[in-house]
Tab-separated table of C-alpha atoms in Angstrom:
chain	number	residue	atom	x	y	z
A	31	MET	CA	16.305	23.976	-1.840
A	32	HIS	CA	12.784	23.532	-0.414
A	33	ARG	CA	12.359	21.958	3.059
A	34	TYR	CA	9.360	20.169	4.308
A	35	ASP	CA	8.534	18.254	7.452
A	36	THR	CA	7.090	15.465	5.294
A	37	ILE	CA	7.486	14.403	1.739
A	38	VAL	CA	4.783	12.002	0.557
A	39	VAL	CA	5.572	10.063	-2.686
A	40	GLY	CA	2.405	9.095	-4.419
A	41	SER	CA	-1.124	10.327	-4.004
A	42	GLY	CA	-3.114	7.189	-3.847
A	43	PHE	CA	-4.960	5.562	-0.975
A	44	GLY	CA	-1.961	5.654	1.459
A	45	GLY	CA	-0.330	8.815	0.391
A	46	SER	CA	-3.465	11.012	0.136
A	47	VAL	CA	-4.722	10.043	3.677
A	48	MET	CA	-1.250	10.597	5.082
A	49	ALA	CA	-0.835	13.990	3.443
A	50	ALA	CA	-4.241	15.205	4.659
A	51	ARG	CA	-3.896	14.200	8.257
A	52	LEU	CA	-0.189	15.323	8.681
A	53	ALA	CA	-1.168	18.813	7.107
A	54	GLN	CA	-4.044	19.061	9.452
A	55	ALA	CA	-1.887	18.423	12.395
A	56	GLY	CA	0.377	21.239	11.283
A	57	ALA	CA	3.150	19.697	9.377
A	58	SER	CA	4.341	21.179	6.146
A	59	VAL	CA	3.677	18.534	3.403
A	60	LEU	CA	4.725	18.062	-0.114
A	61	VAL	CA	3.052	15.385	-2.282
A	62	ILE	CA	5.059	14.361	-5.270
A	63	GLU	CA	2.833	12.423	-7.954
A	64	ARG	CA	4.290	11.397	-11.376
A	65	GLY	CA	0.846	11.498	-13.071
A	66	PRO	CA	-1.302	14.465	-13.910
A	67	TRP	CA	-4.590	15.779	-12.399
A	68	TRP	CA	-7.372	13.809	-14.280
A	69	GLY	CA	-11.059	14.798	-15.190
A	70	GLN	CA	-13.136	17.457	-16.478
A	71	ASP	CA	-12.262	20.918	-15.447
A	72	ASP	CA	-13.336	24.497	-16.689
A	73	GLY	CA	-9.645	25.429	-17.120
A	74	ASP	CA	-6.528	23.682	-18.104
A	75	ALA	CA	-5.523	22.329	-14.772
A	76	ARG	CA	-6.853	18.675	-15.470
A	77	THR	CA	-6.519	16.229	-18.371
A	78	PRO	CA	-9.668	14.649	-19.776
A	79	PHE	CA	-9.961	10.821	-19.115
A	80	PRO	CA	-8.913	9.011	-22.363
A	81	ARG	CA	-11.904	8.423	-24.621
A	82	GLY	CA	-12.257	8.156	-28.362
A	83	ALA	CA	-9.495	10.108	-30.044
A	84	ARG	CA	-7.661	10.425	-26.742
A	85	LEU	CA	-7.083	6.874	-26.275
A	86	GLY	CA	-3.443	7.313	-27.167
A	87	ARG	CA	-3.219	8.373	-23.517
A	88	PHE	CA	-4.684	5.100	-22.297
A	89	LEU	CA	-1.382	3.474	-21.270
A	90	ARG	CA	1.377	5.167	-19.457
A	91	ASN	CA	3.851	2.228	-19.338
A	92	VAL	CA	4.135	-1.452	-19.508
A	93	ARG	CA	6.593	-3.183	-17.055
A	94	VAL	CA	7.554	-6.796	-17.224
A	95	ASN	CA	9.157	-8.592	-14.328
A	96	ARG	CA	10.929	-11.952	-14.619
A	97	GLY	CA	12.610	-13.006	-11.512
A	98	ARG	CA	14.929	-10.221	-10.434
A	99	ARG	CA	14.994	-8.647	-13.897
A	100	SER	CA	12.524	-5.972	-14.831
A	101	ARG	CA	11.924	-4.034	-18.091
A	102	GLU	CA	9.793	-0.912	-18.457
A	103	ILE	CA	8.593	0.705	-21.718
A	104	VAL	CA	7.142	4.174	-21.125
A	105	LEU	CA	4.319	4.962	-23.833
A	106	SER	CA	3.213	8.250	-22.577
A	107	ARG	CA	4.029	10.049	-19.367
A	108	ARG	CA	0.533	11.450	-19.247
A	109	GLY	CA	-1.004	7.976	-19.636
A	110	LEU	CA	-3.688	6.823	-17.304
A	111	PHE	CA	-3.021	3.063	-16.828
A	112	GLU	CA	0.137	1.161	-15.758
A	113	LEU	CA	0.352	-2.390	-16.960
A	114	HIS	CA	2.593	-4.774	-14.812
A	115	GLY	CA	3.410	-8.347	-15.746
A	116	PHE	CA	4.728	-10.904	-13.357
A	117	ASP	CA	5.127	-14.689	-13.502
A	118	GLY	CA	1.574	-15.848	-13.823
A	119	LEU	CA	-0.005	-12.484	-12.952
A	120	TRP	CA	-0.835	-9.256	-14.710
A	121	THR	CA	-2.022	-6.100	-12.863
A	122	LEU	CA	-3.428	-2.836	-14.107
A	123	GLY	CA	-2.938	0.332	-11.958
A	124	ALA	CA	-3.315	4.056	-12.417
A	125	SER	CA	-1.009	7.030	-12.749
A	126	GLY	CA	-2.359	10.327	-11.646
A	127	VAL	CA	-3.415	12.477	-8.741
A	128	GLY	CA	-5.590	10.186	-6.720
A	129	GLY	CA	-3.756	7.069	-7.770
A	130	GLY	CA	-5.840	3.851	-7.843
A	131	SER	CA	-8.966	5.503	-6.751
A	132	LEU	CA	-9.236	6.930	-10.293
A	133	VAL	CA	-10.056	3.596	-11.868
A	134	TYR	CA	-11.024	1.238	-9.114
A	135	ALA	CA	-14.768	0.091	-8.911
A	136	ASN	CA	-15.391	2.039	-5.624
A	137	GLY	CA	-16.066	-0.893	-3.463
A	138	GLN	CA	-15.645	-0.262	0.335
A	139	GLY	CA	-15.758	-2.937	3.060
A	140	VAL	CA	-14.423	-3.528	6.501
A	141	PRO	CA	-12.451	-6.787	6.965
A	142	THR	CA	-13.785	-9.554	9.111
A	143	SER	CA	-12.236	-9.930	12.540
A	144	ASP	CA	-10.265	-13.070	11.647
A	145	TYR	CA	-8.460	-11.051	8.941
A	146	TRP	CA	-6.277	-9.560	11.702
A	147	ASP	CA	-5.165	-12.795	12.971
A	148	VAL	CA	-1.979	-12.792	10.986
A	149	PHE	CA	-0.957	-9.228	12.200
A	150	PRO	CA	0.716	-8.276	15.459
A	151	PRO	CA	-1.671	-8.226	18.448
A	152	GLU	CA	-1.482	-4.517	18.523
A	153	LEU	CA	-3.699	-4.428	15.395
A	154	SER	CA	-7.146	-5.880	15.909
A	155	SER	CA	-10.670	-5.282	14.554
A	156	GLU	CA	-11.458	-3.362	17.587
A	157	ASP	CA	-8.398	-1.186	17.238
A	158	MET	CA	-8.979	-0.384	13.668
A	159	ALA	CA	-12.734	0.171	13.927
A	160	PRO	CA	-12.509	4.057	14.666
A	161	HIS	CA	-10.154	4.471	11.714
A	162	PHE	CA	-12.390	2.711	9.330
A	163	LYS	CA	-15.177	4.949	10.632
A	164	ARG	CA	-13.123	8.007	10.061
A	165	ALA	CA	-12.367	6.993	6.454
A	166	ASP	CA	-16.082	6.363	5.873
A	167	GLU	CA	-16.828	9.945	6.849
A	168	VAL	CA	-14.584	11.214	4.040
A	169	LEU	CA	-15.261	8.620	1.353
A	170	ARG	CA	-19.003	8.194	2.067
A	171	PRO	CA	-19.737	4.775	0.864
A	172	THR	CA	-23.396	3.736	0.328
A	173	GLU	CA	-25.378	1.073	-1.239
A	174	LEU	CA	-26.365	1.342	-4.930
A	175	PRO	CA	-29.863	2.800	-5.009
A	176	GLY	CA	-32.542	0.166	-6.036
A	177	TRP	CA	-30.449	-2.707	-4.594
A	178	GLU	CA	-33.486	-3.817	-2.671
A	179	HIS	CA	-35.336	-4.682	-5.842
A	180	ARG	CA	-32.644	-6.930	-7.003
A	181	ARG	CA	-31.998	-8.480	-3.550
A	182	SER	CA	-34.203	-11.534	-4.030
A	183	ASP	CA	-32.616	-12.525	-7.365
A	184	PHE	CA	-29.230	-12.097	-5.915
A	185	ALA	CA	-30.064	-14.109	-2.853
A	186	ALA	CA	-31.476	-16.876	-5.000
A	187	ALA	CA	-28.276	-17.013	-7.120
A	188	LEU	CA	-26.066	-17.176	-4.033
A	189	HIS	CA	-28.156	-19.960	-2.488
A	190	ALA	CA	-27.973	-21.876	-5.818
A	191	SER	CA	-24.221	-21.532	-5.864
A	192	GLY	CA	-23.801	-22.571	-2.227
A	193	THR	CA	-21.862	-19.364	-1.450
A	194	GLY	CA	-23.854	-18.442	1.553
A	195	GLU	CA	-24.912	-15.181	3.021
A	196	VAL	CA	-23.369	-12.136	1.240
A	197	GLY	CA	-24.545	-8.627	1.484
A	198	PRO	CA	-24.204	-5.680	-1.037
A	199	VAL	CA	-20.923	-3.862	-1.358
A	200	GLU	CA	-21.102	-0.216	-0.451
A	201	LEU	CA	-19.727	2.047	-3.114
A	202	ALA	CA	-17.811	5.304	-2.640
A	203	VAL	CA	-20.055	7.106	-5.117
A	204	THR	CA	-22.272	10.171	-4.863
A	205	PHE	CA	-25.704	8.977	-5.794
A	206	GLY	CA	-28.882	11.103	-6.389
A	207	ARG	CA	-32.500	10.251	-6.531
A	208	ASP	CA	-32.622	9.733	-10.247
A	209	PRO	CA	-29.574	8.780	-12.439
A	210	SER	CA	-31.348	10.270	-15.509
A	211	ALA	CA	-31.474	13.631	-13.856
A	212	PRO	CA	-28.055	14.366	-12.159
A	213	VAL	CA	-27.654	17.321	-9.890
A	214	THR	CA	-24.573	19.130	-8.622
A	215	VAL	CA	-23.612	18.833	-4.945
A	216	ARG	CA	-20.710	20.122	-2.908
A	217	ASN	CA	-19.066	17.488	-0.704
A	218	ASP	CA	-17.484	18.095	2.757
A	219	ALA	CA	-14.101	18.953	1.225
A	220	GLY	CA	-15.880	21.821	-0.673
A	221	VAL	CA	-15.513	20.224	-4.127
A	222	ALA	CA	-18.491	20.227	-6.471
A	223	GLN	CA	-19.410	16.852	-7.682
A	224	GLN	CA	-22.373	15.553	-9.893
A	225	THR	CA	-24.681	12.667	-8.745
A	226	CYS	CA	-24.109	9.240	-10.562
A	227	ARG	CA	-25.673	8.716	-14.066
A	228	GLN	CA	-24.852	4.983	-13.636
A	229	CYS	CA	-22.999	5.121	-16.919
A	230	GLY	CA	-20.567	2.447	-16.077
A	231	ASP	CA	-17.369	4.100	-16.733
A	232	CYS	CA	-16.116	3.813	-13.145
A	233	VAL	CA	-13.026	1.838	-14.070
A	234	LEU	CA	-12.128	4.084	-17.024
A	235	GLY	CA	-12.156	7.189	-14.884
A	236	CYS	CA	-15.411	9.013	-14.113
A	237	PRO	CA	-15.911	12.010	-16.291
A	238	HIS	CA	-18.697	13.459	-14.149
A	239	ARG	CA	-17.040	13.664	-10.751
A	240	SER	CA	-19.581	11.270	-9.300
A	241	LYS	CA	-16.904	8.838	-7.658
A	242	ASN	CA	-15.627	9.959	-4.409
A	243	THR	CA	-12.054	9.603	-5.505
A	244	LEU	CA	-9.033	10.780	-3.486
A	245	ASP	CA	-8.474	13.893	-5.743
A	246	LEU	CA	-11.969	15.030	-4.830
A	247	THR	CA	-11.885	14.243	-1.119
A	248	TYR	CA	-8.664	13.665	0.883
A	249	LEU	CA	-6.291	15.623	-1.308
A	250	PRO	CA	-8.496	18.827	-1.198
A	251	LEU	CA	-8.436	18.452	2.587
A	252	ALA	CA	-4.643	18.414	2.438
A	253	LEU	CA	-4.615	21.327	0.133
A	254	ARG	CA	-6.759	23.321	2.321
A	255	ALA	CA	-4.483	22.596	5.346
A	256	GLY	CA	-1.519	23.940	3.421
A	257	ALA	CA	-0.049	20.924	1.662
A	258	VAL	CA	1.606	21.181	-1.705
A	259	ILE	CA	0.942	18.773	-4.556
A	260	ARG	CA	3.419	18.499	-7.468
A	261	PRO	CA	1.873	16.482	-10.435
A	262	MET	CA	3.887	15.237	-13.308
A	263	SER	CA	6.948	14.866	-11.015
A	264	GLU	CA	8.674	11.540	-10.614
A	265	VAL	CA	11.050	10.726	-7.607
A	266	THR	CA	14.462	9.585	-8.802
A	267	SER	CA	16.342	9.245	-5.474
A	268	ILE	CA	15.903	9.471	-1.708
A	269	ALA	CA	19.100	9.698	0.412
A	270	SER	CA	19.709	10.089	4.205
A	271	VAL	CA	21.314	13.442	5.165
A	272	SER	CA	22.012	15.062	8.531
A	273	GLY	CA	18.735	15.674	10.192
A	274	GLY	CA	16.564	14.299	7.497
A	275	HIS	CA	16.393	13.104	3.922
A	276	ARG	CA	17.106	14.582	0.498
A	277	VAL	CA	14.517	13.753	-2.239
A	278	ARG	CA	15.280	14.380	-5.788
A	279	TRP	CA	12.575	14.293	-8.585
A	280	VAL	CA	12.215	15.179	-12.256
A	281	ASP	CA	9.291	17.211	-13.802
């Protein structure tokens, strides 16, 4: 039986940050992720994102929830997307090391101060500001290059719609000078990435490592600090035992 100070279930935005910071603080950390490593790789460690003939790995599972009842159909344990249906709502998530960061549209933003009004007084915009800053240092959001040339058209459209003042969304993407001439750079986690080609495949999984996803940022920091990541492993039970918890999973 293996023992760890902390077991993190899932490697998305919550799990990856927790794994990195706890490992850096000296804790022994195990991250359990039911999906695979995704993306291009010189070896066999990663699964290429589903394209063309590989679209059979597009969906991992479909889960339909009706009231207290839920039914799941697993199509491929190595699938990328999870489709969840609720009353009046369908959501699409991701399964893999890096979680939802693999397929989100990269937008990064800090909530306005009134967002925190519904939270306990211990959580405020001022209290959270240094934590957002620390996350920005890892995910490195920036504006889309060339935005200034489109600003006037965008502002005119906003004015016509009555929306008011809205600025550009910063994107957690590694941009270069010229999207037609990508170059390889190494990020602060020591991982090689290519600058963005602006190919538009962000929500299908970037095959060029241009997105600053969690598997290229926070999780390498966790690994460097001694954390262990188990892909293709799904937790089946968590039980309280003397002095801690017992976690069971299947590979």
